[in-house]
Tab-separated table of C-alpha atoms in Angstrom:
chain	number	residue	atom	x	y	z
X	496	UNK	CA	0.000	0.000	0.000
X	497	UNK	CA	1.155	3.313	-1.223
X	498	UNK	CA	1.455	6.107	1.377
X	499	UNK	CA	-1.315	7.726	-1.025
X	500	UNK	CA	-3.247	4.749	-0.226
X	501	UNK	CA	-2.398	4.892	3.470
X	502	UNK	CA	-3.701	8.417	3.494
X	503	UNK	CA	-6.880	7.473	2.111
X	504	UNK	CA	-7.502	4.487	4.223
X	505	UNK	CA	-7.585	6.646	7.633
X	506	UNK	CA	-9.819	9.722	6.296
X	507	UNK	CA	-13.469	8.172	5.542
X	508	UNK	CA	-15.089	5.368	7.293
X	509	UNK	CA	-15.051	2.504	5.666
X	510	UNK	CA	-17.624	-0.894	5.323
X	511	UNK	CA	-15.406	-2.740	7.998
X	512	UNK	CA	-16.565	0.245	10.129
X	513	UNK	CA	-20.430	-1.033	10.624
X	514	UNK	CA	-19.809	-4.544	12.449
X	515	UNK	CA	-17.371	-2.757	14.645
X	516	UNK	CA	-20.547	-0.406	15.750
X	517	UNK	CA	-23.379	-3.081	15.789
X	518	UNK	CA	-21.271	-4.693	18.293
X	519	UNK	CA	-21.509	-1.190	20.900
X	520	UNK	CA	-25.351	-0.626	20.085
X	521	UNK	CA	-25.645	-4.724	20.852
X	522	UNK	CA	-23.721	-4.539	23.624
X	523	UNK	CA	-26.421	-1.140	24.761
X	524	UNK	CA	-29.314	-3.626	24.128
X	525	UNK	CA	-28.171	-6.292	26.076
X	526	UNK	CA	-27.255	-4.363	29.330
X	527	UNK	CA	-30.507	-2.832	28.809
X	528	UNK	CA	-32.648	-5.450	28.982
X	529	UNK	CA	-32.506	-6.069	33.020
X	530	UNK	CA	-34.909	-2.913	33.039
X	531	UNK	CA	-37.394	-3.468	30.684
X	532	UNK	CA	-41.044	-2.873	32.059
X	533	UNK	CA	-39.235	-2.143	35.476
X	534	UNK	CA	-40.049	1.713	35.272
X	535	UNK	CA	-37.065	3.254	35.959
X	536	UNK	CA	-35.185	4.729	32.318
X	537	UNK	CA	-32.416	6.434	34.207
X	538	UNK	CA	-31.194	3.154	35.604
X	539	UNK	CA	-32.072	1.505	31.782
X	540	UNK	CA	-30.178	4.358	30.021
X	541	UNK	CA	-27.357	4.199	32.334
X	542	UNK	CA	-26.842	0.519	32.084
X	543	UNK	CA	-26.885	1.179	28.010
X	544	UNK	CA	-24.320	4.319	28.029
X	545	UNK	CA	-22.069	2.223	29.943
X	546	UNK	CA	-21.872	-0.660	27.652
X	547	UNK	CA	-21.785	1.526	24.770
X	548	UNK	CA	-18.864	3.946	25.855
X	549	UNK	CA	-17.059	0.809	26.832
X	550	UNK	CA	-17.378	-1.052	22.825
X	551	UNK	CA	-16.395	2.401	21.244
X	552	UNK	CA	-13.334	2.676	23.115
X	553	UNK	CA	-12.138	-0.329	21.244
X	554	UNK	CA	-12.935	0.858	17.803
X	555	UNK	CA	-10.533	1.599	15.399
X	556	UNK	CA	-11.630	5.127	14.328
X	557	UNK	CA	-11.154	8.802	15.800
X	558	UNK	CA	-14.595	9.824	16.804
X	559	UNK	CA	-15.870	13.000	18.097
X	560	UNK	CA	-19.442	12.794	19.245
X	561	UNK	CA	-21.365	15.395	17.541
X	562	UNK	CA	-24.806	14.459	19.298
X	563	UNK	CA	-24.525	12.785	22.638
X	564	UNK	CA	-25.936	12.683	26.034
X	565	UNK	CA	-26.120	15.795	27.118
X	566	UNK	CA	-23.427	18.536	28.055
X	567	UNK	CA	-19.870	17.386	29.832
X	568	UNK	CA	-21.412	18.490	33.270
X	569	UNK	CA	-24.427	16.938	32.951
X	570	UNK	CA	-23.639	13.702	31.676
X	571	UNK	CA	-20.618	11.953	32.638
X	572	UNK	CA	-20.392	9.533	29.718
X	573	UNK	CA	-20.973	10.062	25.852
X	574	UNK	CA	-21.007	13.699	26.414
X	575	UNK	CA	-20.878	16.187	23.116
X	576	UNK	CA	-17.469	16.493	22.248
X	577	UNK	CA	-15.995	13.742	23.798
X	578	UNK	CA	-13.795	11.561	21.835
X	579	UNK	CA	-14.322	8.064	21.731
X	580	UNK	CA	-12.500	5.376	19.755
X	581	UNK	CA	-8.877	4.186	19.883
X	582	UNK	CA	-7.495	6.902	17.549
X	583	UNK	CA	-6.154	4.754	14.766
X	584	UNK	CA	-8.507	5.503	11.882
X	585	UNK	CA	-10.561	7.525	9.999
X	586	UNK	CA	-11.457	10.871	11.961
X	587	UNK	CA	-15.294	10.815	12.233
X	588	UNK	CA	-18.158	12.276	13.454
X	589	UNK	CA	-20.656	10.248	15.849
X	590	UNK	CA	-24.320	10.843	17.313
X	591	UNK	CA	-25.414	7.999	19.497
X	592	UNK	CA	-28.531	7.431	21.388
X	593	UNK	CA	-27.799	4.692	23.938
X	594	UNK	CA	-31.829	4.342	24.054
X	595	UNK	CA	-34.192	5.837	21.440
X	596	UNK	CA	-37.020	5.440	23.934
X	597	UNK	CA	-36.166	4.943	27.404
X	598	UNK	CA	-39.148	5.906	28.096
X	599	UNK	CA	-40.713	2.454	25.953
X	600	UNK	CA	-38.383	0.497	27.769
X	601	UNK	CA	-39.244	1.669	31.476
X	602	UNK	CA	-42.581	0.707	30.756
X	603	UNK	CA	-42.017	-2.271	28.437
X	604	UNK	CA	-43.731	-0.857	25.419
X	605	UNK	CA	-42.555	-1.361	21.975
X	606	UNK	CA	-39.744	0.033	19.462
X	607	UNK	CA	-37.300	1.278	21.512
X	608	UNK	CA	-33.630	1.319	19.760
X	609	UNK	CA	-30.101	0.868	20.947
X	610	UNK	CA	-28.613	3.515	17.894
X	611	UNK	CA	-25.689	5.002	16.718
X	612	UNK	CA	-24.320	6.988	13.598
X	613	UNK	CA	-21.355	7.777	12.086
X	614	UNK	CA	-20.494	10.309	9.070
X	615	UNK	CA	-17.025	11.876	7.861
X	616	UNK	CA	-15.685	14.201	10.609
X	617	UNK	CA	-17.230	18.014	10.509
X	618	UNK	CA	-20.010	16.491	8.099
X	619	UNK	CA	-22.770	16.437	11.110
X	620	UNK	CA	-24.661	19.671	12.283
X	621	UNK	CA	-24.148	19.988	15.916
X	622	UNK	CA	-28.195	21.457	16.636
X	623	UNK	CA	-27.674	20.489	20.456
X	624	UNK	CA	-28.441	24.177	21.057
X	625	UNK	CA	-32.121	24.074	19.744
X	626	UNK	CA	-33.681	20.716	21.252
X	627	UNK	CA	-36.163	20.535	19.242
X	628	UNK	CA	-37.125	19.970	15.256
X	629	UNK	CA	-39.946	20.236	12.896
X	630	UNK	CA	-39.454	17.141	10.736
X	631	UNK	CA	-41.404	14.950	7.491
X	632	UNK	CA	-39.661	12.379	6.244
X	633	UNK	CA	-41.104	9.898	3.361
X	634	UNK	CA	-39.820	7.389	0.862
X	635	UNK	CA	-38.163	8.124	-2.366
X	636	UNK	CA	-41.305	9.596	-3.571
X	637	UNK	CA	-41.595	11.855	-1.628
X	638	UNK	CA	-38.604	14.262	-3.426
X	639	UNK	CA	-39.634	16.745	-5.276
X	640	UNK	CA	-43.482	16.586	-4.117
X	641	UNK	CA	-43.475	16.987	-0.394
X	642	UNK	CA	-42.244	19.919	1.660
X	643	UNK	CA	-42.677	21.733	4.728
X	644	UNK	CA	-43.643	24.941	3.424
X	645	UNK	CA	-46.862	23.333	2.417
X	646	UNK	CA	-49.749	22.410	4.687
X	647	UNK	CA	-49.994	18.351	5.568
X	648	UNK	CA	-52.673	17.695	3.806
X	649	UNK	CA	-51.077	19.535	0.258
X	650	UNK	CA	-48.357	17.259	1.669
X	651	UNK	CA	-50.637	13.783	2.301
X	652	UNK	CA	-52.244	14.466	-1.450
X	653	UNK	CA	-49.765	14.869	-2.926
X	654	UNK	CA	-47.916	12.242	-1.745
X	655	UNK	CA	-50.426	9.692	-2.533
X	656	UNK	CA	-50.528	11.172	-5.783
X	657	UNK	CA	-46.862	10.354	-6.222
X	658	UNK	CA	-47.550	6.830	-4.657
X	659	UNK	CA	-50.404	5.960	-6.868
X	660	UNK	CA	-52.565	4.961	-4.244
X	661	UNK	CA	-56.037	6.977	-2.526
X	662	UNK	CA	-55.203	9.356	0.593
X	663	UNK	CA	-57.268	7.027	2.629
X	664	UNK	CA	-54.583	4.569	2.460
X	665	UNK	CA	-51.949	7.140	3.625
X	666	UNK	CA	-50.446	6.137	6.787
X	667	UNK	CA	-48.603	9.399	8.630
X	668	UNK	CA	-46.687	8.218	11.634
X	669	UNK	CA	-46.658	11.409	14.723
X	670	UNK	CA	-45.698	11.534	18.083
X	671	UNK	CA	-48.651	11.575	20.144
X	672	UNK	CA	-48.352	14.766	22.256
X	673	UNK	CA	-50.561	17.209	23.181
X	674	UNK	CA	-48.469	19.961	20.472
X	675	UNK	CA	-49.330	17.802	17.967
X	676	UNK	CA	-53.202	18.117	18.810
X	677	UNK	CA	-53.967	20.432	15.819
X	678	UNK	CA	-51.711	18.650	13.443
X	679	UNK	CA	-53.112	15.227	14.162
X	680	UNK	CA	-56.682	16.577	13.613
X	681	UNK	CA	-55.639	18.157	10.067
X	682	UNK	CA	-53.703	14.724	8.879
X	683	UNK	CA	-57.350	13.083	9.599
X	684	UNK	CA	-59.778	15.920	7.778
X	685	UNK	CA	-57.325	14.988	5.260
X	686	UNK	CA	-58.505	11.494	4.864
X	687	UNK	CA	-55.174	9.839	5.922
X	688	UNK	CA	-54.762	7.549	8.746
X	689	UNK	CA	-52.522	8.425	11.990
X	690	UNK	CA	-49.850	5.696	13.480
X	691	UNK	CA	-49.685	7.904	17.089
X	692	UNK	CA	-45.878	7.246	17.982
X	693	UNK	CA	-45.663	6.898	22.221
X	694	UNK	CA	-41.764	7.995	21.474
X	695	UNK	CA	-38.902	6.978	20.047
X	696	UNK	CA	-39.365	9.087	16.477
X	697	UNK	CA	-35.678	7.892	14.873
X	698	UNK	CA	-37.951	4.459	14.317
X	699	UNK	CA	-40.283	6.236	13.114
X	700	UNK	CA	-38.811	8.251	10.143
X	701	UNK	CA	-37.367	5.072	9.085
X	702	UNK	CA	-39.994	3.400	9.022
X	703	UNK	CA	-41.373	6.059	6.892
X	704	UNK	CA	-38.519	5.648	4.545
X	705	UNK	CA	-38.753	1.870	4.117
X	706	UNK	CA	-40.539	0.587	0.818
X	707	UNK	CA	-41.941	-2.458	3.192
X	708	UNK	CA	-43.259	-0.347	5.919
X	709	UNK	CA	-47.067	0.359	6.448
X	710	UNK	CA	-46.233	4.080	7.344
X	711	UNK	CA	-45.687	6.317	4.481
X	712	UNK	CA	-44.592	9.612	6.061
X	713	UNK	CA	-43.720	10.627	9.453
X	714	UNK	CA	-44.124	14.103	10.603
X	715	UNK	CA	-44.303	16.594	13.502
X	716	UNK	CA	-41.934	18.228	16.477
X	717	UNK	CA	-39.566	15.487	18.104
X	718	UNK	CA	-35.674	16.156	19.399
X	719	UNK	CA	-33.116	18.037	17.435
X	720	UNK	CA	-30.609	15.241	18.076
X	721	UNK	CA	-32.901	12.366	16.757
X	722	UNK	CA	-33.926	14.816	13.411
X	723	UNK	CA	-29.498	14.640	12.297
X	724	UNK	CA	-29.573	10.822	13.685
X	725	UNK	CA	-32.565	10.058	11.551
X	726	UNK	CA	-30.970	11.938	8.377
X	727	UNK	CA	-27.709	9.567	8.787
X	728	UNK	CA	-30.568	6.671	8.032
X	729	UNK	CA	-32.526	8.552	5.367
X	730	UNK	CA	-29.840	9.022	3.513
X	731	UNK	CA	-28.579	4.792	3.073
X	732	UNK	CA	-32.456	4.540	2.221
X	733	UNK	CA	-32.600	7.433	-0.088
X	734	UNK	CA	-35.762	8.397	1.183
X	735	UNK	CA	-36.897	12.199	1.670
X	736	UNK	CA	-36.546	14.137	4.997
X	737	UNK	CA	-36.711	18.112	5.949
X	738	UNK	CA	-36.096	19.483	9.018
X	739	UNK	CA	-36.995	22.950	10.305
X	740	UNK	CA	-35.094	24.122	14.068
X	741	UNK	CA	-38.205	24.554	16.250
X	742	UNK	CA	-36.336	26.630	19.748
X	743	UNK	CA	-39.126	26.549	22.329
X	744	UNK	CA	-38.603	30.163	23.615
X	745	UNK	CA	-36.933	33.452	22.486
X	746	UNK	CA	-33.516	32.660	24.887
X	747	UNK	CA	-33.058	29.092	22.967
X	748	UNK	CA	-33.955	30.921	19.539
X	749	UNK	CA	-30.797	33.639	20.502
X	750	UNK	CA	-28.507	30.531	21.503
X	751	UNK	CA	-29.188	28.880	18.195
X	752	UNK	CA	-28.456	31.727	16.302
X	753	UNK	CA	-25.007	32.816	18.436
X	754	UNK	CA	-24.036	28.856	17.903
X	755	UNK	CA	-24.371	29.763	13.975
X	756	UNK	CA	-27.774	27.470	13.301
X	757	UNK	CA	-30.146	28.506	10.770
X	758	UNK	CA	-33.322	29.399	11.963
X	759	UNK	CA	-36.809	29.639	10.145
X	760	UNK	CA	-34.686	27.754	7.116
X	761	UNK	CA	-35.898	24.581	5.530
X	762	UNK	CA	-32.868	22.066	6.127
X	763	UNK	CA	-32.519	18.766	3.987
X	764	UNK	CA	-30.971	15.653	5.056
X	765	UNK	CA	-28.054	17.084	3.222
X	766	UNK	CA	-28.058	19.751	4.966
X	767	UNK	CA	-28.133	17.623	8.315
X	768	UNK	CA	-25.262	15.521	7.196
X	769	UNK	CA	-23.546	15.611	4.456
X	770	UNK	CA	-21.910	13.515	2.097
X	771	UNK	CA	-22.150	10.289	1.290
X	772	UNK	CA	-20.526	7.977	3.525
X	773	UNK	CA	-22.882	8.098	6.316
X	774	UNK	CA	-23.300	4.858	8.724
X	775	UNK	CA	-26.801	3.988	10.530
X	776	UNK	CA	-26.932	1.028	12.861
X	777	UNK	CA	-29.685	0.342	15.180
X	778	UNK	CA	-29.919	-2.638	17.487
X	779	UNK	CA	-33.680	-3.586	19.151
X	780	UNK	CA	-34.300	-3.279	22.835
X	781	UNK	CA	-37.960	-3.865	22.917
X	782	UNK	CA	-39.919	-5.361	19.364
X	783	UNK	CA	-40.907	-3.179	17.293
X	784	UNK	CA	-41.720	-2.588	13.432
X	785	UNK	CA	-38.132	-2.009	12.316
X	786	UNK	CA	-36.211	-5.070	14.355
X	787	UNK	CA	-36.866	-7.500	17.260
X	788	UNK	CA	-35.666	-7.061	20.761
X	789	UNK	CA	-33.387	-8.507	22.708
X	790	UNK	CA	-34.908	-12.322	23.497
X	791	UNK	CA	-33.141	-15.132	26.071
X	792	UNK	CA	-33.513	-18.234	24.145
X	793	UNK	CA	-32.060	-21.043	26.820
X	794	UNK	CA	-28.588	-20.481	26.644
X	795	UNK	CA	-28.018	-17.425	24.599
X	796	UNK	CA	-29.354	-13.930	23.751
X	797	UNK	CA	-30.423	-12.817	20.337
X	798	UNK	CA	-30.429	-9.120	18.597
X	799	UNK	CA	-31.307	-8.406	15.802
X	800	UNK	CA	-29.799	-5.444	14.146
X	801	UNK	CA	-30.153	-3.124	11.151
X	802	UNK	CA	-27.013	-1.455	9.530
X	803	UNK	CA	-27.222	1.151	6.538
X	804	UNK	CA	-24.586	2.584	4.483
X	805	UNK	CA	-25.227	5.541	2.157
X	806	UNK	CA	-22.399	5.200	-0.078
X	807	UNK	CA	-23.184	1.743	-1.010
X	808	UNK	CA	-26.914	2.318	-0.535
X	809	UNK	CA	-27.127	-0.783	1.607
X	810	UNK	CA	-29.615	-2.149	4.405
X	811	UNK	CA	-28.471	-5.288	6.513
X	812	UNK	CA	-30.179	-7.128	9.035
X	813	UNK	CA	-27.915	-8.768	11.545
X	814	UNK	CA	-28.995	-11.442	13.781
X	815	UNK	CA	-26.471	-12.600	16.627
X	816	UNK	CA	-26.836	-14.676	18.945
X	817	UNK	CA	-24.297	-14.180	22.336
X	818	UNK	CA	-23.546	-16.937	24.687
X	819	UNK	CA	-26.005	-15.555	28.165
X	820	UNK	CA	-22.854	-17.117	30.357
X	821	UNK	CA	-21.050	-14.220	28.913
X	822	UNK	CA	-22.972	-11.471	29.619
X	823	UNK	CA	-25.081	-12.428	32.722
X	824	UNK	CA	-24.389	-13.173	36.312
X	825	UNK	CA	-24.522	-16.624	37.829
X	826	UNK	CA	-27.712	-16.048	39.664
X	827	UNK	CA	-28.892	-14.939	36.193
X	828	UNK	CA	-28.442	-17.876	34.019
């Protein structure tokens, strides 16, 4: 290998890249599961962040984490701007959410995700100073025919147009909360159907994305954070998503804006993350649409994983099975 070659090896991410990070969001899952239904998500989260931070320090890659847990002060591990990673490979940017839905998994409800993503390093916009995001995301058809300057139901008829099918069979996938009150009455007078998300909406804007999936667009107010992790995805799917920064107050509008953000501007997945090298790998922690949760089948666990890659436009399904002796204690097994 040519020092060229050497050169280009250690800048972008490459495929070996994605079974190195199923292994941390696995490893999230896992530790996880002890909490499920047991109604405490700090304890579930914590258990998660730990295993996570632990499987990233053994990856061969530089990693700055663009979208974390919180702020250094308020969150010990996987805080923005730490650096993760073992510092022998390609310098890269990472947004991880230990649980997509701690909530879900507190309570023992469906589709909550063990998730992380990884793009080329300065490629990921760092919104952690507006919390929140006006987002649709669709399939493919959805470019050039939906957009967030137009009402929802412009948006539902249109896409149904695009989809050949009646707006009666349009499925629109929002978080059920009480902002979304209006918006949820609109989507019906429309004729579509609602899927009311509890939480987690990273699941949900795939799901929106996927040509399989019984949701055809997912719309509405959910984290900043999850908006830039769900592009990462959108993007390996080629799917549609817009984003608009939604601050919650004039003092979070004037933080956005001295932190350079864009505000009252349209943003496209692009414009969330760009290039094309973008990794997206989610591992279940409860069932849900997109994969399975973690299950104890006699002697081992199983997880099922997803894994998407932009630049080859791939989606993967990994299913592993880990030996239980391994990761639980003796009174455990």
């Amino acid at each position: 290998m040519t020092s060229t070659d050497t050169a280009s090896h250690f800048t972008h991410p490459d495929r070996n890249l994605a079974m190195e990070l199923v292994r941390a969001t696995e490893a999230a899952a896992i530790r996880a599961t002890p909490w499920i239904g047991r109604g405490d998500k700090n304890a579930a989260d914590g258990a998660a962040v730990d295993a996570m931070r632990k499987f990233l320090g053994t990856v061969n890659f530089d990693g700055v984490i663009v979208i974390g847990e919180g702020e250094k002060d308020h969150a010990p591990m996987l805080f923005n701007g730490e650096h993760v990673g073992n510092g022998r490979g390609p310098a890269v940017d990472i947004a991880v959410d230990p649980i997509d839905g701690t909530s879900l998994t507190a309570a023992g409800r469906q589709n909550a995700l063990s998730v992380i993503a990884v793009s080329d390093r300065g490629s990921m916009l760092d919104a952690s100073s507006v919390f929140r995001m006006n987002k649709i995301v669709t399939g493919p058809a959805g470019h050039g025919v939906v957009d967030l300057s137009q009402s929802i139901g412009e948006n539902i008829r249109a896409l149904a147009k695009a989809l050949g099918k009646p707006v009666s069979e349009i499925r629109v996938a929002v978080l059920d909360r009480p902002r979304h009150e209006e918006l949820i009455e609109e989507i019906r007078a429309a004729g579509a159907g609602t899927r009311l998300l509890l939480d987690g909406d990273v699941a949900g804007g795939i799901n929106a994305a996927r040509y399989e999936s019984r949701i055809d667009m997912c719309v509405g107010i959910g984290g900043s954070p999850e908006g830039v992790i769900t592009a990462a995805a959108i993007k390996a799917l080629g799917g549609f998503m817009q984003g608009m920064l939604a601050p919650s107050d004039d003092e979070e509008r004037a933080k956005g804006i001295a932190a350079g953000l864009k505000m009252d501007t349209i943003l496209s997945a692009d414009d969330l993350v760009q290039g094309d090298n973008t990794f997206f790998v989610a591992t279940g922690v409860t069932d849900g649409g997109l994969v399975e949760g973690v299950r104890r089948k006699g002697p081992i666990i199983r997880t099922e994983s997803i894994v998407l890659r932009s630049k080859s436009g791939t989606a993967r399904r990994v299913i592993a099975d880990h030996l239980a002796e391994k990761w639980l204690e003796p009174d455990q097994l």
